[in-house]
Amino acid sequence: MKKITVISGKGGTGKTTVISNMAALAENLVLADCDVDAPNMHLLLKPEITGERIFKSGKLAVRDESKCTECYLCLEFCRFGAISANFEINPIKCDGCGVCAAFCPAGAIVLEEQETGYIYISESEFGPMIHARLKAGADNSGKLVSEVRKEADKVAKEKGMELILIDGSPGIGCPVIASLNGVDAALIVTEPTRSGLSDLKRVLEVTRHFGIPAMVVTNKYDLNEGIVAEIEEYCWQMDIPVIGRIPFDPVVNQSLRDGELLIRYREDSKPAQAIKTIWQKFKETMVL
Ligand code: SF4
Ligand code: SF4
């Protein structure tokens, strides 16, 4: 079984459009949407949710009013200023450090694990899909990505699937690293802008650091062919295969506006044809 993560280094490069359309061309795959801070693959693939579980992470101090003697020690010790003068604990400010619970002489404070999101097991037209939603303001998205990955591995093994296609988060932080952990390759979708090139270099540093083979696709390449030349020159120097270019076409945004997959919305469009070619090269490169 092969595991491939599609990442972008920055948001807005068209990563989810590429992965969603590739999913529609693939067979025997499990999809994992690990862009847990802003998941949107489900909007295009419209999966049916068949299972759901709560994701818990992080702790929050909870005070038992009946035991509290109002000694003010917890206010004194909380360096996050999370406890107000009337002893209410602000869940946004509380870091879950546990100092208040440790020093409370009345044993009136306990730390409780928080429900910070949901993991969904779904069936899409193209195969099982695991996705998640983090509650607003919740952190630990890297841990949630790992949980989505574990669930995807389990489903892929149970159903004998050959490929897990993972939609990673933008950036180079903890959720991206969690989405790259142990994969066979990373497909990076970039765009021809200065920030696109800069973020591509940063994300390639991450894949190189973890020894993950990478491939690059440039979206909307015809908007700035000068930078495309720089991107491809950089990839050539770094020995990174460039497996395709996708042209700009307003039809891509029209398909997104209407919530449809491009390869169905306008199969004969140039971007749809480019994605099909990329999928073929991707399969050859990955020996799928
Ligand atoms: S340290 Fe404990 S007893 Fe003292 S005010 Fe805080 S919760 Fe109440
Ligand atoms: S757990 Fe830490 S951050 Fe939260 S209220 Fe207690 S001392 Fe403050």
Coordinates of C-alpha atoms and ligand atoms in Angstrom, one line a residue:
M1 CA 0.0 0.0 0.0
K2 CA 1.3 3.5 -0.9
K3 CA 0.7 6.6 1.1
I4 CA 1.0 10.0 -0.6
T5 CA 0.5 13.4 0.9
V6 CA -0.4 16.4 -1.2
I7 CA 0.9 19.6 0.3
S8 CA 1.3 23.2 -0.9
G9 CA 3.6 25.2 1.5
K10 CA 1.0 28.0 1.3
G11 CA -2.8 28.2 1.1
G12 CA -4.7 28.9 -2.1
T13 CA -2.5 27.1 -4.6
G14 CA -5.3 24.8 -5.7
K15 CA -4.1 21.7 -3.7
T16 CA -7.5 20.5 -2.8
T17 CA -8.8 20.9 -6.4
V18 CA -5.8 18.8 -7.6
I19 CA -6.2 16.0 -5.0
S20 CA -10.0 15.8 -5.4
N21 CA -9.8 15.5 -9.1
M22 CA -7.0 12.9 -8.8
A23 CA -9.2 11.0 -6.4
A24 CA -11.9 10.7 -9.0
L25 CA -9.3 9.2 -11.4
A26 CA -7.9 6.7 -8.9
E27 CA -9.0 3.2 -8.0
N28 CA -8.7 1.3 -4.7
L29 CA -8.0 4.3 -2.6
V30 CA -8.7 5.8 0.8
L31 CA -8.8 9.5 1.2
A32 CA -7.6 11.3 4.3
D33 CA -8.4 15.0 4.6
C34 CA -5.6 16.1 7.1
D35 CA -6.2 19.8 6.5
V36 CA -8.1 19.7 9.8
D37 CA -8.0 23.4 10.4
A38 CA -9.8 24.2 7.2
P39 CA -11.2 20.9 5.7
N40 CA -13.0 21.3 2.4
M41 CA -12.4 18.2 0.4
H42 CA -15.8 16.9 1.5
L43 CA -17.4 19.9 -0.2
L44 CA -16.3 18.6 -3.5
L45 CA -16.5 14.9 -2.9
K46 CA -19.8 15.0 -0.9
P47 CA -19.2 11.8 1.1
E48 CA -21.8 10.2 3.2
I49 CA -20.8 10.1 6.9
T50 CA -21.1 6.5 8.2
G51 CA -19.3 6.9 11.5
E52 CA -18.2 9.7 13.9
R53 CA -16.1 9.9 17.0
I54 CA -15.2 12.7 19.4
F55 CA -11.6 13.9 19.4
K56 CA -10.3 14.8 22.9
S57 CA -7.1 16.7 23.5
G58 CA -5.7 19.2 25.9
K59 CA -6.8 19.8 29.4
L60 CA -8.7 22.5 31.1
A61 CA -9.0 23.4 34.8
V62 CA -12.4 23.0 36.4
R63 CA -13.2 24.3 39.9
D64 CA -15.7 22.6 42.2
E65 CA -17.4 25.6 43.9
S66 CA -18.6 23.5 46.8
K67 CA -15.0 22.6 47.9
C68 CA -13.5 26.1 47.2
T69 CA -12.5 28.1 50.3
E70 CA -11.8 31.2 48.2
C71 CA -8.2 31.4 49.4
Y72 CA -7.0 33.1 46.2
L73 CA -3.9 30.8 45.9
C74 CA -4.9 29.7 42.4
L75 CA -5.2 33.3 41.2
E76 CA -1.8 34.0 42.6
F77 CA -0.2 31.0 40.8
C78 CA -1.9 31.1 37.5
R79 CA 0.6 32.8 35.2
F80 CA -1.8 32.8 32.3
G81 CA -4.3 35.1 34.2
A82 CA -7.0 32.5 33.5
I83 CA -8.7 32.8 36.8
S84 CA -10.9 35.9 37.5
A85 CA -11.4 37.6 40.9
N86 CA -14.7 35.6 41.3
F87 CA -12.7 32.3 40.6
E88 CA -14.2 31.7 37.2
I89 CA -11.8 30.0 34.9
N90 CA -11.5 31.4 31.4
P91 CA -11.3 28.4 29.0
I92 CA -9.6 30.4 26.3
K93 CA -6.8 31.6 28.6
C94 CA -6.4 28.4 30.5
D95 CA -3.3 26.5 29.3
G96 CA -4.1 23.3 31.2
C97 CA -0.7 23.5 33.0
G98 CA -2.2 22.1 36.2
V99 CA -0.5 24.4 38.6
C100 CA -3.7 25.6 40.2
A101 CA -4.8 22.0 40.8
A102 CA -1.5 21.1 42.3
F103 CA -1.5 24.0 44.8
C104 CA -5.2 24.2 45.7
P105 CA -5.3 23.3 49.4
A106 CA -8.9 22.2 49.2
G107 CA -8.5 19.9 46.2
A108 CA -11.2 22.0 44.5
I109 CA -9.6 22.0 41.0
V110 CA -9.3 19.1 38.6
L111 CA -8.1 19.0 35.0
E112 CA -10.5 17.6 32.5
E113 CA -9.7 16.5 29.0
Q114 CA -11.5 18.6 26.4
E115 CA -13.6 17.6 23.4
T116 CA -11.9 19.6 20.7
G117 CA -13.1 18.1 17.5
Y118 CA -14.7 15.2 15.6
I119 CA -13.3 12.5 13.3
Y120 CA -15.6 11.3 10.5
I121 CA -15.5 8.0 8.7
S122 CA -17.3 8.5 5.4
E123 CA -18.0 6.8 2.1
S124 CA -17.4 8.9 -1.0
E125 CA -18.2 7.9 -4.6
F126 CA -14.5 7.2 -5.1
G127 CA -13.7 5.3 -1.9
P128 CA -13.7 5.6 1.9
M129 CA -12.8 9.0 3.2
I130 CA -11.6 10.0 6.7
H131 CA -11.9 13.6 7.6
A132 CA -12.2 15.8 10.8
R133 CA -13.2 19.0 12.2
L134 CA -11.4 20.9 14.9
K135 CA -13.6 23.2 17.1
A136 CA -12.9 26.9 16.8
G137 CA -10.0 28.0 18.9
A138 CA -8.9 24.4 19.7
D139 CA -5.2 23.5 19.2
N140 CA -3.5 20.2 18.8
S141 CA -4.3 19.9 15.1
G142 CA -1.1 17.8 14.7
K143 CA -2.5 15.2 17.0
L144 CA -5.9 15.3 15.2
V145 CA -4.0 14.8 11.9
S146 CA -2.3 11.7 13.4
E147 CA -5.7 10.3 14.5
V148 CA -7.1 10.8 11.0
R149 CA -4.1 9.1 9.5
K150 CA -4.5 6.1 11.9
E151 CA -8.1 5.7 11.0
A152 CA -7.3 5.9 7.3
D153 CA -4.6 3.2 7.7
K154 CA -7.1 1.0 9.5
V155 CA -9.8 1.4 6.9
A156 CA -7.2 0.8 4.1
K157 CA -6.0 -2.4 5.7
E158 CA -9.5 -3.7 6.3
K159 CA -10.6 -3.1 2.8
G160 CA -7.3 -4.1 1.1
M161 CA -6.8 -0.7 -0.6
E162 CA -3.6 0.1 -2.5
L163 CA -3.4 3.9 -2.0
I164 CA -4.0 6.4 0.8
L165 CA -4.2 9.9 -0.6
I166 CA -3.7 12.5 2.1
D167 CA -4.7 16.2 1.8
G168 CA -2.2 18.0 4.0
S169 CA -2.4 21.4 5.6
P170 CA -0.7 24.5 4.2
G171 CA 2.5 25.7 5.8
I172 CA 5.4 23.7 7.4
G173 CA 4.1 23.4 10.9
C174 CA 3.1 20.5 13.2
P175 CA 0.0 19.4 11.2
V176 CA 2.0 19.2 8.0
I177 CA 4.8 17.2 9.6
A178 CA 2.1 14.8 11.0
S179 CA 0.6 14.4 7.6
L180 CA 4.0 13.6 6.1
N181 CA 5.1 11.1 8.7
G182 CA 5.9 7.7 7.1
V183 CA 4.5 8.5 3.7
D184 CA 6.0 7.2 0.4
A185 CA 6.1 10.6 -1.3
A186 CA 4.8 14.2 -1.2
L187 CA 3.2 15.9 -4.1
I188 CA 3.6 19.6 -3.8
V189 CA 1.2 22.0 -5.6
T190 CA 2.7 25.4 -6.0
E191 CA 1.8 28.6 -7.9
P192 CA 4.0 31.0 -10.0
T193 CA 4.4 33.8 -7.5
R194 CA 7.3 35.0 -5.4
S195 CA 5.6 33.7 -2.2
G196 CA 4.8 30.4 -4.0
L197 CA 8.4 29.9 -4.8
S198 CA 9.6 30.9 -1.3
D199 CA 7.0 28.5 0.3
L200 CA 7.9 25.7 -2.1
K201 CA 11.6 26.0 -1.0
R202 CA 10.5 25.9 2.7
V203 CA 8.3 22.9 2.2
L204 CA 11.0 21.1 0.2
E205 CA 13.4 21.6 3.1
V206 CA 10.8 19.8 5.3
T207 CA 10.5 16.8 2.9
R208 CA 14.3 16.7 2.5
H209 CA 14.8 16.8 6.3
F210 CA 12.5 13.7 6.7
G211 CA 13.9 11.9 3.6
I212 CA 10.5 12.0 1.8
P213 CA 10.7 11.9 -2.1
A214 CA 8.8 14.9 -3.5
M215 CA 7.2 15.8 -6.8
V216 CA 6.1 19.2 -7.9
V217 CA 3.1 20.5 -9.9
T218 CA 2.7 24.2 -10.8
N219 CA -0.9 25.5 -10.9
K220 CA -1.9 28.5 -13.1
Y221 CA 1.5 28.3 -14.6
D222 CA 0.7 30.6 -17.5
L223 CA 0.1 33.6 -15.2
N224 CA 3.8 34.0 -14.7
E225 CA 6.1 31.8 -16.8
G226 CA 9.2 33.7 -15.6
I227 CA 8.7 32.4 -12.1
V228 CA 7.7 28.9 -13.4
A229 CA 11.2 28.8 -15.1
E230 CA 12.7 29.7 -11.6
I231 CA 10.6 27.0 -9.9
E232 CA 11.6 24.3 -12.4
E233 CA 15.2 25.4 -12.4
Y234 CA 15.3 25.1 -8.6
C235 CA 13.6 21.7 -8.7
W236 CA 16.1 20.5 -11.4
Q237 CA 19.0 21.6 -9.1
M238 CA 17.4 19.8 -6.2
D239 CA 16.7 16.7 -8.3
I240 CA 13.0 17.0 -7.7
P241 CA 10.7 15.8 -10.5
V242 CA 8.2 18.3 -11.9
I243 CA 5.3 16.2 -13.1
G244 CA 3.1 18.8 -14.6
R245 CA 1.8 22.3 -15.1
I246 CA -1.9 23.3 -14.9
P247 CA -3.0 26.4 -16.9
F248 CA -5.2 29.1 -15.5
D249 CA -8.8 28.9 -16.6
P250 CA -11.8 30.6 -15.0
V251 CA -13.6 27.3 -15.4
V252 CA -11.8 26.0 -12.4
N253 CA -13.4 28.6 -10.1
Q254 CA -16.7 28.1 -11.8
S255 CA -16.6 24.4 -10.9
L256 CA -15.7 25.2 -7.3
R257 CA -18.5 27.8 -7.2
D258 CA -20.9 25.1 -8.3
G259 CA -19.3 22.5 -6.0
E260 CA -18.4 20.1 -8.8
L261 CA -15.3 18.2 -9.7
L262 CA -13.5 19.9 -12.7
I263 CA -13.1 16.7 -14.6
R264 CA -16.8 16.2 -14.6
Y265 CA -17.8 19.9 -14.9
R266 CA -15.6 20.4 -18.0
E267 CA -13.7 17.3 -18.8
D268 CA -12.5 18.8 -22.1
S269 CA -11.0 22.0 -20.4
K270 CA -7.3 22.4 -20.5
P271 CA -6.9 22.3 -16.6
A272 CA -8.9 19.0 -16.5
Q273 CA -6.7 17.5 -19.2
A274 CA -3.6 18.7 -17.4
I275 CA -4.7 17.0 -14.2
K276 CA -5.3 13.8 -16.1
T277 CA -1.8 13.9 -17.5
I278 CA -0.4 14.6 -14.0
W279 CA -2.3 11.7 -12.6
Q280 CA -0.8 9.4 -15.3
K281 CA 2.8 10.7 -14.5
F282 CA 2.1 10.4 -10.8
K283 CA 1.0 6.7 -11.3
E284 CA 4.1 6.0 -13.3
T285 CA 6.4 7.7 -10.8
M286 CA 4.8 5.9 -7.9
V287 CA 4.4 2.6 -9.7
L288 CA 0.7 2.4 -8.8
Ligands
SF4_1 S1 -6.8 27.5 45.4 FE1 -8.6 26.2 45.5 S2 -9.6 26.8 47.4 FE2 -8.2 28.4 46.8 S3 -9.5 29.8 45.6 FE3 -8.5 28.5 44.2 S4 -10.0 26.8 43.9 FE4 -10.6 27.9 45.7
SF4_2 S1 -4.5 25.0 34.6 FE1 -2.8 26.5 34.5 S2 -3.5 28.0 33.1 FE2 -5.3 26.8 33.7 S3 -6.2 27.9 35.3 FE3 -4.8 26.4 36.2 S4 -2.9 27.5 36.5 FE4 -4.1 28.7 35.1

